[in-house]
mmCIF file of C-alpha atoms and ligand atoms in Angstrom:
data_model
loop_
_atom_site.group_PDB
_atom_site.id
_atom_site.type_symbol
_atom_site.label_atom_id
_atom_site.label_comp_id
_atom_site.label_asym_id
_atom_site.label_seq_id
_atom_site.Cartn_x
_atom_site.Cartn_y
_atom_site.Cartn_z
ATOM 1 C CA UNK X 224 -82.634 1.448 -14.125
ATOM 2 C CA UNK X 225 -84.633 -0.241 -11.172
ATOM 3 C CA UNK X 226 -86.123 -2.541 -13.883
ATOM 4 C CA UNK X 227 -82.322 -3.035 -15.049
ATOM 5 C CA UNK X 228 -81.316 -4.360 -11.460
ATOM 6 C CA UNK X 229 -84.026 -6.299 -11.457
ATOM 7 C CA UNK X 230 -83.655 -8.142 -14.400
ATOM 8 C CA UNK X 231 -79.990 -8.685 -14.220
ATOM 9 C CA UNK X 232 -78.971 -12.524 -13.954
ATOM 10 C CA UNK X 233 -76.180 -14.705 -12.104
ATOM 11 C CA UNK X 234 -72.602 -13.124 -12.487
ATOM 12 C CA UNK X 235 -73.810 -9.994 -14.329
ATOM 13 C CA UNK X 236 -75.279 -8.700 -11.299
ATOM 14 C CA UNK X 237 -71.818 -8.846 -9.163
ATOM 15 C CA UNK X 238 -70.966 -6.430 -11.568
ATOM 16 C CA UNK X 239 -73.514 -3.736 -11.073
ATOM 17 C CA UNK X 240 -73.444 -1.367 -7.725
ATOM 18 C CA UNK X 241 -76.257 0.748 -6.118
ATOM 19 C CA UNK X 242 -75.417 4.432 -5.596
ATOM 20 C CA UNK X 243 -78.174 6.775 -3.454
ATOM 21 C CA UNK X 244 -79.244 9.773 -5.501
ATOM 22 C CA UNK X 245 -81.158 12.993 -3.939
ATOM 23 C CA UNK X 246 -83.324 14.551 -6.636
ATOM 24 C CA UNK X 247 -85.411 18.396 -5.811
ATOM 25 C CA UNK X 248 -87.791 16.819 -3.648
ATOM 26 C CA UNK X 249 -85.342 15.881 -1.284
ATOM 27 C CA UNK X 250 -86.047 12.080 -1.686
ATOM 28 C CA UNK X 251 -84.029 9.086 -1.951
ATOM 29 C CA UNK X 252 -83.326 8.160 -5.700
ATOM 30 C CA UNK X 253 -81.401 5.123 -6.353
ATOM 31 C CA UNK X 254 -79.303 5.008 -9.773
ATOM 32 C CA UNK X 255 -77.145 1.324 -10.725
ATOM 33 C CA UNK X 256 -74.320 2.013 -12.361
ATOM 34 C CA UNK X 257 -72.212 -0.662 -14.695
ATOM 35 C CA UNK X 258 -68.795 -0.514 -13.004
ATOM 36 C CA UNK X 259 -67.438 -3.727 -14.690
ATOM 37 C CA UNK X 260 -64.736 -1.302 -16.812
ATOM 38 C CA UNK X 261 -63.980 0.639 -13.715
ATOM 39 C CA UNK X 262 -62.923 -2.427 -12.380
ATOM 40 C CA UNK X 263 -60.423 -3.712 -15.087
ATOM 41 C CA UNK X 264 -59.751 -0.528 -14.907
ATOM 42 C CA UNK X 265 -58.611 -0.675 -10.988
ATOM 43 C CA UNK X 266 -57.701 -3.758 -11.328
ATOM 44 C CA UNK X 267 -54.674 -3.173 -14.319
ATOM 45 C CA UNK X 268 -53.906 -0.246 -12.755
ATOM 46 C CA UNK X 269 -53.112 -1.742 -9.214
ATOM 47 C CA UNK X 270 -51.333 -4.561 -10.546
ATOM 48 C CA UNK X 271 -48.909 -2.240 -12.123
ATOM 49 C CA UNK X 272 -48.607 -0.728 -9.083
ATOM 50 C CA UNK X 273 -47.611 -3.816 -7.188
ATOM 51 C CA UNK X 274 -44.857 -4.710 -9.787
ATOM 52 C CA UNK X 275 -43.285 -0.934 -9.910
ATOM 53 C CA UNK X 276 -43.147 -1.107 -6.026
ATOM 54 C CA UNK X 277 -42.273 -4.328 -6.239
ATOM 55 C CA UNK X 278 -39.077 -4.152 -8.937
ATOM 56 C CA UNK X 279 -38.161 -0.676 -7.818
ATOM 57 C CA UNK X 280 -37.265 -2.926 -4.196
ATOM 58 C CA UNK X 281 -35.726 -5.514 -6.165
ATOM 59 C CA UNK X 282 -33.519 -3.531 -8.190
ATOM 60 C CA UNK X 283 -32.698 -1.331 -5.138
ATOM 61 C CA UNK X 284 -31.992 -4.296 -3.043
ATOM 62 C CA UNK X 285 -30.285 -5.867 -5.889
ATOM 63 C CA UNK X 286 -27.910 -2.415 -6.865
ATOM 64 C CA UNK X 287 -26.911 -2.476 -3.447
ATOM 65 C CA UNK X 288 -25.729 -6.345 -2.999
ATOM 66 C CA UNK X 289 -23.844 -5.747 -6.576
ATOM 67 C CA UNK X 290 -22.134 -3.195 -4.961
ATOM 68 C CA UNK X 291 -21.672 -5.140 -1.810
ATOM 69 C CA UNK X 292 -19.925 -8.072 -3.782
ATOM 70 C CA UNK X 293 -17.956 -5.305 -6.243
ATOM 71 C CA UNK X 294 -16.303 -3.547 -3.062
ATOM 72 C CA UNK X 295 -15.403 -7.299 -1.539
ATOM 73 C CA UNK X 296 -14.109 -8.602 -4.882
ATOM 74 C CA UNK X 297 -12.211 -5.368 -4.874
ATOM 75 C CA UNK X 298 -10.704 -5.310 -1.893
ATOM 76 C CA UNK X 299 -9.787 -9.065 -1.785
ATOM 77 C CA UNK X 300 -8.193 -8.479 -5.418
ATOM 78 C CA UNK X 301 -6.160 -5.373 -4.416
ATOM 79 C CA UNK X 302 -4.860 -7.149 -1.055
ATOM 80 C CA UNK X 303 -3.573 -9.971 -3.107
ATOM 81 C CA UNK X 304 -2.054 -7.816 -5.198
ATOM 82 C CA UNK X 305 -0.380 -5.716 -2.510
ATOM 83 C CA UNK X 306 1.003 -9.196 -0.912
ATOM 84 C CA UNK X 307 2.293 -10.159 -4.155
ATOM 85 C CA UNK X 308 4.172 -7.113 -4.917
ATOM 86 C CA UNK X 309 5.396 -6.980 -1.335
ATOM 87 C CA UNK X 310 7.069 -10.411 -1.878
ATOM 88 C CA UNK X 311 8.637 -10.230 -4.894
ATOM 89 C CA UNK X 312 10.321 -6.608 -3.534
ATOM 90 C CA UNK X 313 11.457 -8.822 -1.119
ATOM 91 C CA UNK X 314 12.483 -11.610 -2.981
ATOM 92 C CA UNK X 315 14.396 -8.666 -5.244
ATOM 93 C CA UNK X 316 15.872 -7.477 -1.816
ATOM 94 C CA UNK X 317 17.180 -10.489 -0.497
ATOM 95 C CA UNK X 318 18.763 -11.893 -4.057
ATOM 96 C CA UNK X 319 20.442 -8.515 -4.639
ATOM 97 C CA UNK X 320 24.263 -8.469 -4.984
ATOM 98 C CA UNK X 321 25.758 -6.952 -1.969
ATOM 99 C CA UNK X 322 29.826 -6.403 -1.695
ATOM 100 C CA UNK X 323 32.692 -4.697 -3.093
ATOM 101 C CA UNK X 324 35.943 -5.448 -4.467
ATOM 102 C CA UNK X 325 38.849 -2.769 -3.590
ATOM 103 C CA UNK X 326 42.253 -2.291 -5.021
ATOM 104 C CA UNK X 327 45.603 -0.041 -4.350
ATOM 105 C CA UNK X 328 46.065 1.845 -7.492
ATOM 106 C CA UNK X 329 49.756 2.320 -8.868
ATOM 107 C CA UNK X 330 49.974 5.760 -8.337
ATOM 108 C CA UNK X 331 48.663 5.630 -5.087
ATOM 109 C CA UNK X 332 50.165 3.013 -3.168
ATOM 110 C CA UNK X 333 54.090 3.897 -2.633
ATOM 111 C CA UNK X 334 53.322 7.525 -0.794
ATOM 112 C CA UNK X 335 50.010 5.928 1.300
ATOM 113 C CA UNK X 336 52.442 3.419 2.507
ATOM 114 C CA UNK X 337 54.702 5.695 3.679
ATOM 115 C CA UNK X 338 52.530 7.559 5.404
ATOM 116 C CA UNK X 339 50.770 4.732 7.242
ATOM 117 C CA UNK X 340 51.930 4.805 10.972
ATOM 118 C CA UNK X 341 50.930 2.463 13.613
ATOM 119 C CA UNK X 342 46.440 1.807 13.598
ATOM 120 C CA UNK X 343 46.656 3.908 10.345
ATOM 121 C CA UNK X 344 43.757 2.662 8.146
ATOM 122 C CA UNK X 345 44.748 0.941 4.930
ATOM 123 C CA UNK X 346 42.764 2.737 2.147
ATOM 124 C CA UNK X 347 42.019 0.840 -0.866
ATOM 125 C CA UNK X 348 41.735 4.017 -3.420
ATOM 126 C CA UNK X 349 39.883 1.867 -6.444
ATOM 127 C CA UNK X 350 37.036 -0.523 -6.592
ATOM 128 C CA UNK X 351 36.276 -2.735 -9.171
ATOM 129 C CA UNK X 352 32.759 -3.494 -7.722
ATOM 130 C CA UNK X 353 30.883 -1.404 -5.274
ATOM 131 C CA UNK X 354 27.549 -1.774 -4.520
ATOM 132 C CA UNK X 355 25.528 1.118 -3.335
ATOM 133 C CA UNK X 356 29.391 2.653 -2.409
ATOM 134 C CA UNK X 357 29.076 0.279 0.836
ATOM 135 C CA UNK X 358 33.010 0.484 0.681
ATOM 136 C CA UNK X 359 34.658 4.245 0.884
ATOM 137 C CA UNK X 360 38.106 4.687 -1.086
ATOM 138 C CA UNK X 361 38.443 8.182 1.210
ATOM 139 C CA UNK X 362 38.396 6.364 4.561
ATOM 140 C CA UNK X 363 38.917 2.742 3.416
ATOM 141 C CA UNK X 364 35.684 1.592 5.886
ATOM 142 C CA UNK X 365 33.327 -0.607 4.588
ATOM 143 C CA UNK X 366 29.720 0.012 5.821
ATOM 144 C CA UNK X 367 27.356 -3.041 5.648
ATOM 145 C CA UNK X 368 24.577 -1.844 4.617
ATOM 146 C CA UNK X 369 22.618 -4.510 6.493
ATOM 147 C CA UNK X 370 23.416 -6.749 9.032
ATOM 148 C CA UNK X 371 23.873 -10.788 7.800
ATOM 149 C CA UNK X 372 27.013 -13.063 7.275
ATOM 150 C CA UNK X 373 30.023 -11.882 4.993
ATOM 151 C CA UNK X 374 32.775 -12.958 3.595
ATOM 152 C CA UNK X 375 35.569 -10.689 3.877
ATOM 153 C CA UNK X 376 39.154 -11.386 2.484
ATOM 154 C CA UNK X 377 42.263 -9.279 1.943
ATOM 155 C CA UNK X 378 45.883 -9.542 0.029
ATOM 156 C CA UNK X 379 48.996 -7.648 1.569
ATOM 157 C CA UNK X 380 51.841 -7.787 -0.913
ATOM 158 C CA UNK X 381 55.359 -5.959 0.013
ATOM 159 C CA UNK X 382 57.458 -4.648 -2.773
ATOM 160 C CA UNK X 383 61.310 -6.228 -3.081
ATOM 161 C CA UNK X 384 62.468 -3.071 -4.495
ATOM 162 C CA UNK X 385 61.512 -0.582 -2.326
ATOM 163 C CA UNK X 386 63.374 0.118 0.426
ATOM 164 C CA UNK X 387 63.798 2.754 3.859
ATOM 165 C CA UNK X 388 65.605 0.835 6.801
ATOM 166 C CA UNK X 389 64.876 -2.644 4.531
ATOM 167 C CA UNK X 390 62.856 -3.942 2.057
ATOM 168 C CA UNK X 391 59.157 -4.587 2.987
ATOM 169 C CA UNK X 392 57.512 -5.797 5.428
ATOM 170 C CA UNK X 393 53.830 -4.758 6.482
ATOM 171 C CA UNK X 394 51.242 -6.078 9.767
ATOM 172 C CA UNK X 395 48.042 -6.124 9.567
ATOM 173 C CA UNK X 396 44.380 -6.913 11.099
ATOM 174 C CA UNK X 397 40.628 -6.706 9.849
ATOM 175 C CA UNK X 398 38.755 -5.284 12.210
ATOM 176 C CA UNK X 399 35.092 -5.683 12.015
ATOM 177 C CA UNK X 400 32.637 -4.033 14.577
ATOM 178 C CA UNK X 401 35.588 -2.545 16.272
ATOM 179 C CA UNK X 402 36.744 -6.086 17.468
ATOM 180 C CA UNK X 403 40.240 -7.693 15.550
ATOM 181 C CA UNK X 404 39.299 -10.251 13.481
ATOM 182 C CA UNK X 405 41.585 -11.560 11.949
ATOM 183 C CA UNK X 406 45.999 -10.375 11.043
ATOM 184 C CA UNK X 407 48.155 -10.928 8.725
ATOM 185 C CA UNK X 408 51.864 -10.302 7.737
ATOM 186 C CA UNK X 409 53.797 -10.122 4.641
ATOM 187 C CA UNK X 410 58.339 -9.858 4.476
ATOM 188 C CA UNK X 411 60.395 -10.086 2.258
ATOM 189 C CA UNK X 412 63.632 -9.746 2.696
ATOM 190 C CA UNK X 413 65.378 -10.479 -0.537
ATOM 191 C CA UNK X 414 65.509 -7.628 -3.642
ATOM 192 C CA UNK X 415 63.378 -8.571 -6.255
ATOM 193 C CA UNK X 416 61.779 -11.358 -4.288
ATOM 194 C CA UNK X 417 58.520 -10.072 -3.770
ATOM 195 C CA UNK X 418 55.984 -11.702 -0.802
ATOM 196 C CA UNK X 419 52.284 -11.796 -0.084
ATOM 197 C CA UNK X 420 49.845 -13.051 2.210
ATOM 198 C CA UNK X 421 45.608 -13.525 2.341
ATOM 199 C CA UNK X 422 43.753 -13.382 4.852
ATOM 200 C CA UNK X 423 39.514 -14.660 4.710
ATOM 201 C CA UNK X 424 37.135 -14.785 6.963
ATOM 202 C CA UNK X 425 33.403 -15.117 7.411
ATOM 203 C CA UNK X 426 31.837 -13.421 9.967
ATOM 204 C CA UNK X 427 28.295 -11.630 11.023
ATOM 205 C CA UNK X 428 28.895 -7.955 10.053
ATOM 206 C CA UNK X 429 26.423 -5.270 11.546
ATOM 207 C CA UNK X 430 28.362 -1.870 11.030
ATOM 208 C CA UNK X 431 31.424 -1.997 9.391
ATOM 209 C CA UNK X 432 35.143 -3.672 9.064
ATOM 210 C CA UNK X 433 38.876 -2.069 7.739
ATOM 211 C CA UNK X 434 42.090 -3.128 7.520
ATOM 212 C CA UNK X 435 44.620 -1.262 9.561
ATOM 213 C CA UNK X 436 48.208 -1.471 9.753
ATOM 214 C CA UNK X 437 49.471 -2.775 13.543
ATOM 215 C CA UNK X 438 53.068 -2.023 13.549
ATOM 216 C CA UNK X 439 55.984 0.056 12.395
ATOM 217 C CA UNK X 440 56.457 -0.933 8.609
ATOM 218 C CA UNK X 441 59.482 -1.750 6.004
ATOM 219 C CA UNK X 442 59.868 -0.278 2.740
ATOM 220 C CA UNK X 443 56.455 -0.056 0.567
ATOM 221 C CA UNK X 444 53.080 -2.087 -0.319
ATOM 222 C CA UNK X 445 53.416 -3.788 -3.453
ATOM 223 C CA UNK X 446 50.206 -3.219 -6.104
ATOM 224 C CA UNK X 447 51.049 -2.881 -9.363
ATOM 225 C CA UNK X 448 49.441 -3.360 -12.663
ATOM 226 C CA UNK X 449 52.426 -5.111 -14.395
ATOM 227 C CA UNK X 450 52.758 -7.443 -11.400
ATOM 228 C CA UNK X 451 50.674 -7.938 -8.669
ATOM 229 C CA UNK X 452 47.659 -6.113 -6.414
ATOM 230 C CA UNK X 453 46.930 -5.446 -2.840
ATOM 231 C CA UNK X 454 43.724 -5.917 -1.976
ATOM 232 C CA UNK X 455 39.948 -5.959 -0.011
ATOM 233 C CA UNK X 456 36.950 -7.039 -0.760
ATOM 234 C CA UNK X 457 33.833 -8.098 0.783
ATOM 235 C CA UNK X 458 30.284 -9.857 -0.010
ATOM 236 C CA UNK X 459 26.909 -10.581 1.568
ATOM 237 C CA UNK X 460 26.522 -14.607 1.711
ATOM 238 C CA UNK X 461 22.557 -14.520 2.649
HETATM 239 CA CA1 CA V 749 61.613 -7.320 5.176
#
């Protein structure tokens, strides 16, 4: 091997090492071993260590800042969502229909005006709209079911024919949020010569508003199907 060593020339000789050997007589032998494979060897095999370490922190790294942007695309797509949907409930809320449309009914009206007595409320018994029941045909209040502008009108007709001391003759007022609004009065004083008045008003409603009667009454309120109706109704304007 020594004579190996020896006669080894230029780049060959990088790739030979010297390893001390003990042999039996307990003296320093010297072997030279060929380690050119061993380093290919070392050499592939570190390489491929580098690039596993090396692409298992770049798809780590990389997992994490796909996630990153998937949870922020996420988020920002599910907010705009959320803000959509809230404003077209809204949109729904605020272009909703909101008001009723209340009559006296024919078999009704004769005995409730009888029994109507002075701040009696006048109770309009059918509706021909009613939205969310916002006007009650028991108690003849209607409730607003949010506060806003409305326009509120109501027809008082007295019936010719009808008659206790004389032929009719009714008072009334709309009262909204407990505060008069706004009266009216309908006489007639000649048989079969039938009277009414309207009354309209627009006004900022936040509970409620009813018609009531305001004074001792004549004879009966006229609403009939063959000839005329009394009656109240009531709409949202925003
Ligand atoms: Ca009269």
């Amino acid at each position: 091997m020594g004579a190996y060593v020896e006669n080894c020339i230029g780049q060959q000789c990088s790739e030979l090492v010297s390893i001390p050997l003990l042999d039996n007589m307990k003296a320093t032998l010297k072997a030279d071993l060929d380690v050119a494979e061993l380093n290919k060897v070392l050499h592939k095999y570190i390489q491929q260590e580098v690039i596993k370490a090396v692409k298992g922190t770049f798809d780590t790294q990389m997992e994490g800042a796909v996630e990153q942007i998937t949870d922020n695309v996420t988020r920002l797509t599910q907010s705009n969502v959320n803000a959509a949907i809230e404003k077209f409930q809204d949109c729904v809320c605020e272009k909703a229909f909101v008001g009723f449309s209340a009559y006296m009914s024919d078999g009704f009206v004769v005995a409730h005006s009888q029994s109507l007595s002075q701040g009696s409320t006048l109770i309009f018994d059918r509706t021909e709209t009613n939205t969310a029941f916002v006007y009650n045909t028991n108690t003849g209040v209607f409730t607003a079911p949010s506060s806003g502008m409305y326009a509120l009108t109501w027809t008082i007709c007295v019936d010719s024919r009808i008659k206790d001391e004389d032929i009719g003759e009714f008072g009334t007022e709309l009262v909204v949020d407990g505060q008069i609004c706004g009266a009216l009065h309908a006489d007639t004083e000649q048989h079969a010569d039938d009277d009414c008045s309207t009354g309209f008003i627009i006004k900022n409603v936040r509970r409620n508003a009813y018609v009531r009667n305001i004074y001792a009454h004549q004879g009966a309120i006229l609403s009939r199907e063959d000839r005329t109706r009394t009656t109240f109704s009531g709409w949202k304007l925003n």
